[in-house]
Short mmCIF file of C-alpha atoms and ligand atoms in Angstrom, two decimals:
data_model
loop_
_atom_site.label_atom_id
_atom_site.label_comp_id
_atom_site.label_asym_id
_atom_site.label_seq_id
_atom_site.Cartn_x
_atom_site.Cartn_y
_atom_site.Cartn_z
CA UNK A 1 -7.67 -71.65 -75.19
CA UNK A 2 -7.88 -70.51 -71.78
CA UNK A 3 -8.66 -66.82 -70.77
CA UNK A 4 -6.40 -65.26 -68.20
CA UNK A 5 -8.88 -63.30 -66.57
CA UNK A 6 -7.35 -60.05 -64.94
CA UNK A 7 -10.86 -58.40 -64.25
CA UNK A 8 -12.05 -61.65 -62.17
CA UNK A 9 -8.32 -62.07 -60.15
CA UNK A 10 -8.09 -58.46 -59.23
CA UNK A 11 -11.61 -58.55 -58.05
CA UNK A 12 -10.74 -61.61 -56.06
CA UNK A 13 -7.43 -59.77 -54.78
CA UNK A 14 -9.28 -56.80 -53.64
CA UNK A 15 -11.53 -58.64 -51.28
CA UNK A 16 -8.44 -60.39 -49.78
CA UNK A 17 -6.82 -56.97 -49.54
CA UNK A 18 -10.25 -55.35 -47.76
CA UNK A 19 -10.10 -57.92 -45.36
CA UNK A 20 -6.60 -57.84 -44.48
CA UNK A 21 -7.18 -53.93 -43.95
CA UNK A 22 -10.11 -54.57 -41.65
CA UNK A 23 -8.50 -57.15 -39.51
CA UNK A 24 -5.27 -54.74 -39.60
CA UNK A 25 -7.93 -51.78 -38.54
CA UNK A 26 -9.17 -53.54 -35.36
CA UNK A 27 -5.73 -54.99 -34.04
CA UNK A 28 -3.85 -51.51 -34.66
CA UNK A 29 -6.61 -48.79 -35.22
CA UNK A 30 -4.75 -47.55 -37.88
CA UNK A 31 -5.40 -48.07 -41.69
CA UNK A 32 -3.08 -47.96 -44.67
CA UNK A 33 -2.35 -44.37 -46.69
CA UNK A 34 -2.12 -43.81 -50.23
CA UNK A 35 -1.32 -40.20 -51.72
CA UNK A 36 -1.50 -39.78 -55.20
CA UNK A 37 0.40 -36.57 -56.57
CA UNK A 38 -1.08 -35.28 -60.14
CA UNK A 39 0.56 -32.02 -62.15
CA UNK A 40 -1.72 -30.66 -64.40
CA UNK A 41 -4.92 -31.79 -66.25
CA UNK A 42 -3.76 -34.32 -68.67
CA UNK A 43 -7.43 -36.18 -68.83
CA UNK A 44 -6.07 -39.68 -69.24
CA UNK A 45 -4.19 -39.13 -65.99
CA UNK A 46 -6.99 -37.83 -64.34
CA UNK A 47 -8.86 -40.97 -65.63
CA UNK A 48 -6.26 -43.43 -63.80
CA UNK A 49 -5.81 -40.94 -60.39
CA UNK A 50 -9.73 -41.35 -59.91
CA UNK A 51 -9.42 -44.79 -60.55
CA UNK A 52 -7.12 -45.52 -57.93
CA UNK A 53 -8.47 -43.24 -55.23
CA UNK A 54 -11.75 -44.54 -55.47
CA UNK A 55 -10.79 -48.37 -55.21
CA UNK A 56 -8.52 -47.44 -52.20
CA UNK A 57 -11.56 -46.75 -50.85
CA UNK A 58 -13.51 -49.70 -51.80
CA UNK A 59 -11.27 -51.66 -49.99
CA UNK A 60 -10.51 -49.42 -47.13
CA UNK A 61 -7.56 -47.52 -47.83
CA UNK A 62 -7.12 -43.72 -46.72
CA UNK A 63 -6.56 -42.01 -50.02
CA UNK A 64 -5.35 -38.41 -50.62
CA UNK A 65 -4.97 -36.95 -54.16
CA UNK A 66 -2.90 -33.25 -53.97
CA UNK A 67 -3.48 -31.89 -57.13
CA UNK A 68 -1.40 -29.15 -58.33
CA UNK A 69 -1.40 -26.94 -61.31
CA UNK A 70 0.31 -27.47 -64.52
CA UNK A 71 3.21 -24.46 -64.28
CA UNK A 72 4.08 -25.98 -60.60
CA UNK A 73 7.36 -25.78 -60.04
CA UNK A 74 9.75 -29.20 -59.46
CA UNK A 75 11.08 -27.38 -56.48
CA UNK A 76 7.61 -27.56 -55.01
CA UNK A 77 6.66 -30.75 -55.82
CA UNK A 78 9.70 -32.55 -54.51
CA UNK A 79 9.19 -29.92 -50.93
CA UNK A 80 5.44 -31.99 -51.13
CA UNK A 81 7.27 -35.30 -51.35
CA UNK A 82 9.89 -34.74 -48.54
CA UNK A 83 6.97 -33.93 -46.51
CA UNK A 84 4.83 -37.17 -47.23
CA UNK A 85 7.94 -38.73 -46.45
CA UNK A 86 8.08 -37.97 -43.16
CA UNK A 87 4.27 -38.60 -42.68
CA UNK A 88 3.75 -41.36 -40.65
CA UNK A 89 0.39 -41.67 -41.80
CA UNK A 90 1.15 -42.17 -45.53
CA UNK A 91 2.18 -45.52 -46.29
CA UNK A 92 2.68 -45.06 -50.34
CA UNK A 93 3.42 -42.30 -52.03
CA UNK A 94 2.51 -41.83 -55.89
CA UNK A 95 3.12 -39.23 -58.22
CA UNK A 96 1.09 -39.49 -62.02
CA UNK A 97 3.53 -39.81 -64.98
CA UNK A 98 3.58 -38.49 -67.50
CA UNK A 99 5.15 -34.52 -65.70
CA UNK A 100 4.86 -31.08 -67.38
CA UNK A 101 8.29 -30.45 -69.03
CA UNK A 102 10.00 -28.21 -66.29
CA UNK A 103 10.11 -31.11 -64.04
CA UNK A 104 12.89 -34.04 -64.17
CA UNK A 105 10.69 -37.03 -63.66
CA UNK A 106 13.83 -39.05 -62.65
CA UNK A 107 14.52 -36.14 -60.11
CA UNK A 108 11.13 -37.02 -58.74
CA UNK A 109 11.06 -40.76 -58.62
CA UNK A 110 14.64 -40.16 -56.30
CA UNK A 111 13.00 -38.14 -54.13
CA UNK A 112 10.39 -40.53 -52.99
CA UNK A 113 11.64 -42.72 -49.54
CA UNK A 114 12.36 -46.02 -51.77
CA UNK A 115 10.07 -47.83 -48.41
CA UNK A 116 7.12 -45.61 -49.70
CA UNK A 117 7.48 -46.02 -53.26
CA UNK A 118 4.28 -48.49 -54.04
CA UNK A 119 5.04 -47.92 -58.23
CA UNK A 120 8.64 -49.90 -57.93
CA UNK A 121 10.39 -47.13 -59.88
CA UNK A 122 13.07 -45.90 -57.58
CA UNK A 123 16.62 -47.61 -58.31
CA UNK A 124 17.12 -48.67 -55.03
CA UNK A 125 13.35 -50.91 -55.58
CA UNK A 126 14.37 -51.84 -59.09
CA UNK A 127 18.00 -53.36 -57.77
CA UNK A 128 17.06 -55.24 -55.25
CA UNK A 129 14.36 -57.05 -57.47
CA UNK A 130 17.33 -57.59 -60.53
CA UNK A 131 19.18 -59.23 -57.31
CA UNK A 132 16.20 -60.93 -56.62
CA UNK A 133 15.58 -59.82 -52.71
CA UNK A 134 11.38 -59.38 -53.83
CA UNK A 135 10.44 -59.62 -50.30
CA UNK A 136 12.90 -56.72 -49.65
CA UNK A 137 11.22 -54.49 -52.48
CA UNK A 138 7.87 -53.00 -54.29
CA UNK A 139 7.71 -54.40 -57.74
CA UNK A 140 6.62 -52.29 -60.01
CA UNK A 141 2.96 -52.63 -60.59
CA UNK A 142 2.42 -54.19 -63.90
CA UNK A 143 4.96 -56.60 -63.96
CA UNK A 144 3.78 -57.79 -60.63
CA UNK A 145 0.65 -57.75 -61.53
CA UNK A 146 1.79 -60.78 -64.57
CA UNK A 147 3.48 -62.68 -61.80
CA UNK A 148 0.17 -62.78 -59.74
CA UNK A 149 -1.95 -64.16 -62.94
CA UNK A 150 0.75 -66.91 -64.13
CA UNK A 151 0.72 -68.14 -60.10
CA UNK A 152 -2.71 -67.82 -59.66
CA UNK A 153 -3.73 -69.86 -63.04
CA UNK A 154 -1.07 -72.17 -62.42
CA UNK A 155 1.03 -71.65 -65.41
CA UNK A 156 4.34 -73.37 -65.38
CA UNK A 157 7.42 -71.13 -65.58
CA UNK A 158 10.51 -73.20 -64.73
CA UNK A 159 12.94 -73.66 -67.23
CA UNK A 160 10.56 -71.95 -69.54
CA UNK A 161 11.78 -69.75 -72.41
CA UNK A 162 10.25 -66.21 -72.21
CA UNK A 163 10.25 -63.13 -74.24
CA UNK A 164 9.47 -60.12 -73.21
CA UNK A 165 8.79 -57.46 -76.07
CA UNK A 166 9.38 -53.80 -75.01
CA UNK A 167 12.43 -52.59 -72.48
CA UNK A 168 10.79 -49.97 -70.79
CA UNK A 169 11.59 -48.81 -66.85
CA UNK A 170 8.55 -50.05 -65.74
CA UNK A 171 7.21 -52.36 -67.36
CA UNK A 172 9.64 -54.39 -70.23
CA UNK A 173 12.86 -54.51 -68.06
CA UNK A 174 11.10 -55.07 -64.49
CA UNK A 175 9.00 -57.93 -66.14
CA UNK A 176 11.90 -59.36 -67.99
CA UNK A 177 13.96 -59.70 -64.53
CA UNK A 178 11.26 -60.69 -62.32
CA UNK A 179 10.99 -63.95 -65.10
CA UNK A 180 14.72 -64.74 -64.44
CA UNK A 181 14.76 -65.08 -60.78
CA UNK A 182 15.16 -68.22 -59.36
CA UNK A 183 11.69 -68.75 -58.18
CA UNK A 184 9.44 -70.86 -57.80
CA UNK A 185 7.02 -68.85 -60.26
CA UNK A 186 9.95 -67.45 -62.38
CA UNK A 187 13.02 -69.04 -63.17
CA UNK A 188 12.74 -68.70 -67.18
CA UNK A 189 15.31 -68.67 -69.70
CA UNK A 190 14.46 -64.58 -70.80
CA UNK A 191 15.05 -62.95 -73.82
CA UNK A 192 14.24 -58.85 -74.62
CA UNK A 193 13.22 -57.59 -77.53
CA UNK A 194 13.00 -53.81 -78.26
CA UNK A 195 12.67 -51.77 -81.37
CA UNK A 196 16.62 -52.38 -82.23
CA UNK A 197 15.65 -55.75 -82.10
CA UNK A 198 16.55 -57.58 -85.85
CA UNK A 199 13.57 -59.96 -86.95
CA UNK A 200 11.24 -60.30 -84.29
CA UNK A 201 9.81 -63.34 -84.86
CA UNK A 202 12.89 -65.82 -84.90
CA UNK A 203 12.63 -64.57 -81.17
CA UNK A 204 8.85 -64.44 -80.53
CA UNK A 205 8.36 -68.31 -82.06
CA UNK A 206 10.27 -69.84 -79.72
CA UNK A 207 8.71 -68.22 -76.55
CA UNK A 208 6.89 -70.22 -74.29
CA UNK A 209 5.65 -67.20 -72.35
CA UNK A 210 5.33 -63.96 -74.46
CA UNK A 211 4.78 -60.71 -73.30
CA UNK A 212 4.23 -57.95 -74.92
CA UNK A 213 4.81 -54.54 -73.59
CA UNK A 214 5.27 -52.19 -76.88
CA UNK A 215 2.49 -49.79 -77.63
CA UNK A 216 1.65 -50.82 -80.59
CA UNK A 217 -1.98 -52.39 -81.81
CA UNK A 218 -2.39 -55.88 -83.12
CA UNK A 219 1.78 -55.84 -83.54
CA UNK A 220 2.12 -59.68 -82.31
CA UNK A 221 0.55 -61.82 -84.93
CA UNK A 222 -0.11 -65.46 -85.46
CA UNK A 223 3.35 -66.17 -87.26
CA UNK A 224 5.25 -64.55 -84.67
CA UNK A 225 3.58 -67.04 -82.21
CA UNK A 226 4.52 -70.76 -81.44
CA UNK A 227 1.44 -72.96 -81.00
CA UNK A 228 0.47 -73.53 -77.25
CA UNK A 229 2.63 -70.54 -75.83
CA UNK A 230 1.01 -68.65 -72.83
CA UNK A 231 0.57 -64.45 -74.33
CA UNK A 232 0.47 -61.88 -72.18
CA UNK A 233 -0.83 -58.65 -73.44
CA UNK A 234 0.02 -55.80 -71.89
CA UNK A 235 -0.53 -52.86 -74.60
CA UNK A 236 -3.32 -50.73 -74.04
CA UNK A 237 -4.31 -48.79 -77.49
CA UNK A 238 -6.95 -46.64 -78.79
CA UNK A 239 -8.26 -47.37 -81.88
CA UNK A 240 -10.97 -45.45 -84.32
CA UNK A 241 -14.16 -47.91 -84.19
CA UNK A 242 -17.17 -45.48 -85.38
CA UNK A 243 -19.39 -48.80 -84.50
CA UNK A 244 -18.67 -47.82 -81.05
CA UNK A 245 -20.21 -44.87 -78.97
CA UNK A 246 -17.09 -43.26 -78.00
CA UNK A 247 -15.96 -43.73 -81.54
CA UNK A 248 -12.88 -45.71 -80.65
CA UNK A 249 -12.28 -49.13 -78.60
CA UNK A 250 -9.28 -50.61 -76.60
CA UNK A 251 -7.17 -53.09 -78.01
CA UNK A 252 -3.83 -54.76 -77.32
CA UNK A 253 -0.54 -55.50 -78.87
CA UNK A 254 -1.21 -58.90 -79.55
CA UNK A 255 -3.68 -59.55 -82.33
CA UNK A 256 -6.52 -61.86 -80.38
CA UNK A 257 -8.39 -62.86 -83.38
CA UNK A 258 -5.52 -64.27 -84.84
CA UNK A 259 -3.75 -65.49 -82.15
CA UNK A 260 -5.90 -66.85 -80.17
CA UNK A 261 -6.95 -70.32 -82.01
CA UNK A 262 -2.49 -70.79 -81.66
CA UNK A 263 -2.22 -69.81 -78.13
CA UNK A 264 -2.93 -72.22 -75.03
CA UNK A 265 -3.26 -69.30 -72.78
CA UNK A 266 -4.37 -65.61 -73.40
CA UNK A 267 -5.02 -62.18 -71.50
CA UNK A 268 -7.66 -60.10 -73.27
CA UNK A 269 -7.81 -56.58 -73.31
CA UNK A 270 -9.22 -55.07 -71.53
CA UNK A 271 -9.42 -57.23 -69.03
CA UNK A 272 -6.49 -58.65 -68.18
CA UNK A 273 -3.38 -57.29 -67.60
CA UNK A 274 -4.58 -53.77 -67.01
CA UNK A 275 -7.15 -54.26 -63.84
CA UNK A 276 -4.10 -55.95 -61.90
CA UNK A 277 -2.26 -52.60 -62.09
CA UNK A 278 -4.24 -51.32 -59.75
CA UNK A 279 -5.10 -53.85 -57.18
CA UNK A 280 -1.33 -54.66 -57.22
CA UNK A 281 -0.54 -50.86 -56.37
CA UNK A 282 -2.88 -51.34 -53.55
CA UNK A 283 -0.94 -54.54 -52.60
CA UNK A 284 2.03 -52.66 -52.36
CA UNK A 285 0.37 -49.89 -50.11
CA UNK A 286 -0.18 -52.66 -47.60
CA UNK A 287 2.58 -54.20 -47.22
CA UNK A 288 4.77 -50.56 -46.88
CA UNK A 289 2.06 -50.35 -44.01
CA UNK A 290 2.95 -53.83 -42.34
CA UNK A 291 6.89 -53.13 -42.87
CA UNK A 292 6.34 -50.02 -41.61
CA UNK A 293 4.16 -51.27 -38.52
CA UNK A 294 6.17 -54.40 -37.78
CA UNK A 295 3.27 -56.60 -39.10
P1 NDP B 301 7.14 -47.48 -73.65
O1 NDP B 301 6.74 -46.67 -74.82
O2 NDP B 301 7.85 -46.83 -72.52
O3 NDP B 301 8.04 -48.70 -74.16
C1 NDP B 301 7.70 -49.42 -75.31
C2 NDP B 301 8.76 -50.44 -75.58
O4 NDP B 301 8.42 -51.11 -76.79
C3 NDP B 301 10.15 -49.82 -75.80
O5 NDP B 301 11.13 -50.58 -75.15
C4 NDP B 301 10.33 -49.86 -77.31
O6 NDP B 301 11.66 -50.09 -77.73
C5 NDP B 301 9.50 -51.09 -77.67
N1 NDP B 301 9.05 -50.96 -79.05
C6 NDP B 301 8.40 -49.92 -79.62
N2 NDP B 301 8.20 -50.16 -80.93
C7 NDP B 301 8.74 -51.35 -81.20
C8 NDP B 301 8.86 -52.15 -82.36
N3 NDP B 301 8.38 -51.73 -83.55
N4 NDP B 301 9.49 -53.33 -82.27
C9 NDP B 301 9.99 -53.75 -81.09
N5 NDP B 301 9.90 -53.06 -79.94
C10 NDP B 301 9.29 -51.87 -80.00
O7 NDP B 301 5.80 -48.19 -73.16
P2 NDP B 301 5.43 -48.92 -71.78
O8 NDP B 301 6.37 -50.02 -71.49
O9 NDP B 301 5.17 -47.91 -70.74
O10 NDP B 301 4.00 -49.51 -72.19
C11 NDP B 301 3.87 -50.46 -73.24
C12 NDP B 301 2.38 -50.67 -73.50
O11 NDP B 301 1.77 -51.17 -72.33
C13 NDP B 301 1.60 -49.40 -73.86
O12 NDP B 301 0.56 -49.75 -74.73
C14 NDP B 301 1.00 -48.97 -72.53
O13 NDP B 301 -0.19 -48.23 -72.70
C15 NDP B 301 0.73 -50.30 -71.91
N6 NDP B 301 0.73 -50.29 -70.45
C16 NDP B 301 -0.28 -50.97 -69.85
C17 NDP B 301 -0.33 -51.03 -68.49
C18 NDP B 301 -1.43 -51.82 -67.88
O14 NDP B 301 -1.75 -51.61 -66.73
N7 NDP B 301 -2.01 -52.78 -68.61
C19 NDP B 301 0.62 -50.35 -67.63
C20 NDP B 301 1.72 -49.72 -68.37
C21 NDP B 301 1.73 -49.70 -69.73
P3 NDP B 301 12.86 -49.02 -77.49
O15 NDP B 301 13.22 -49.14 -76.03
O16 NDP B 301 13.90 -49.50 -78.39
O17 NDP B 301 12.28 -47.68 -77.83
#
């Protein structure tokens, strides 16, 4: 079974992305922005907002984090928007989900300029990938993320059946379309599954490609899963191991002891899907700065 390593491509992508920023740095003098907008203290958010500033940085990135307090008004927050839209120097604009309850996180995903919006949540970014114009669009980060890791391991899509598990905005229904474009590492036959779904498995067995996006540990087992189908695990879950220091450990949706011996093809976690997010968000930052720069 082979391991789809996500830890060893995004480290691989990063250095291709530093290098693009330095050669970018000495023809134009100018280097792409990233500001990350978080409300409040929720810790796991502040977990993934230091994350991201500090790799921007690794690989050469300006990055800005504007933290605000947790009673901030979404009047305020969308004023801070409409300014770092009209900032030439910031080339992605980011604000941490989840928002404190007073503020319409829809409200705020329409306010970002769709050409700054490195997540891929804004409509206009999400349309033009369901009619397939990707070089026209940011995909959102995940998803993309699973596109780079198929191509890069060389795993044949066409005419492939895949199922995506989970319908979510930004990662299940993104992921699901991105399969079904008529590319060259897409064009599946795509079913979705979602918690409305009746018996699972009839639709997990016959997936060459499975993906699952649900929240839920260990929920993909080795009955759900035909033998030699490629499983992408994107669930990230926290579960009680006192054998651990912490006292709990990370697992996926998929079951990996069981499914592994069935699978030909496998993403751990952690270390797959989840270190892409990032280096894919940072993809995105650069190429809003070469649209926006003609390069
Ligand atoms: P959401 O909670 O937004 O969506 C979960 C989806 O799973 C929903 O569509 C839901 O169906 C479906 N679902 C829930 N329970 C069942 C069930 N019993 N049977 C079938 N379908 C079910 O989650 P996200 O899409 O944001 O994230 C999914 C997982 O991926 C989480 O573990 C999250 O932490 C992880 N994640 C990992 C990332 C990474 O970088 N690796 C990035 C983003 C997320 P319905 O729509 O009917 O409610």
């Amino acid at each position: 079974m082979l391991i789809i390593d996500g830890k060893k491509v995004s480290l691989d992508l990063k250095n291709e992305l530093k290098a693009s920023v330095e050669n970018y740095k000495a023809i134009t003098g100018k280097v792409p922005g990233l500001t990350v907008i978080i409300v409040g203290q929720d810790p796991a958010s502040q977990v993934y907002v230091r994350n991201k500033a500090k790799t921007c940085k690794e690989i050469g990135m300006i990055s800005t984090v504007i933290e605000m307090p947790a009673d901030t008004a979404e009047k305020h927050l969308l004023d801070t928007i409409h300014e770092l839209n009209n900032d030439p120097a910031v080339h992605g604009i980011l604000v941490q989900q989840p928002l404190p309850k007073q503020i319409d996180e829809f409200a705020v995903t329409l306010a970002i300029d769709p050409s700054k919006d490195v997540d891929g949540f804004h409509p206009e970014n999400l349309g033009r990938l369901v009619m397939g114009h990707l070089d026209k669009c940011f995909v959102s980060c995940t998803p993309y993320g699973i596109l780079e890791l198929l191509g890069r391991y060389n795993i044949e899509t066409k005419g492939k059946h895949c199922v995506v598990v989970g319908r979510s905005n930004i990662v299940g229904k993104p992921m699901a379309n991105l399969m079904l474009q008529k590319l060259d590492a897409t064009n599946c036959t795509v079913t979705i599954c979602h918690s409305a779904t009746q018996n699972i498995p009839f639709y997990t067995k016959q997936a060459d490609i499975l993906i699952a996006a649900i929240g839920k540990a260990g929920f993909i087992t080795a009955d759900m899963v035909k033998p030699g189908a490629v499983v992408i695990d994107v669930g990230i879950n926290r579960i009680e191991d006192p054998a651990t220091k912490s006292g709990y450990r990370l697992v996926g949706d998929v079951d990996f002891e069981g499914v592994s011996p069935i699978a030909s093809a496998m993403t751990p976690v952690p270390g797959g899907v989840g270190p892409m997010t990032i280096a894919m968000l940072l993809k995105n930052t650069l190429q809003s700065f070469q649209r926006i720069n003609g390069l």
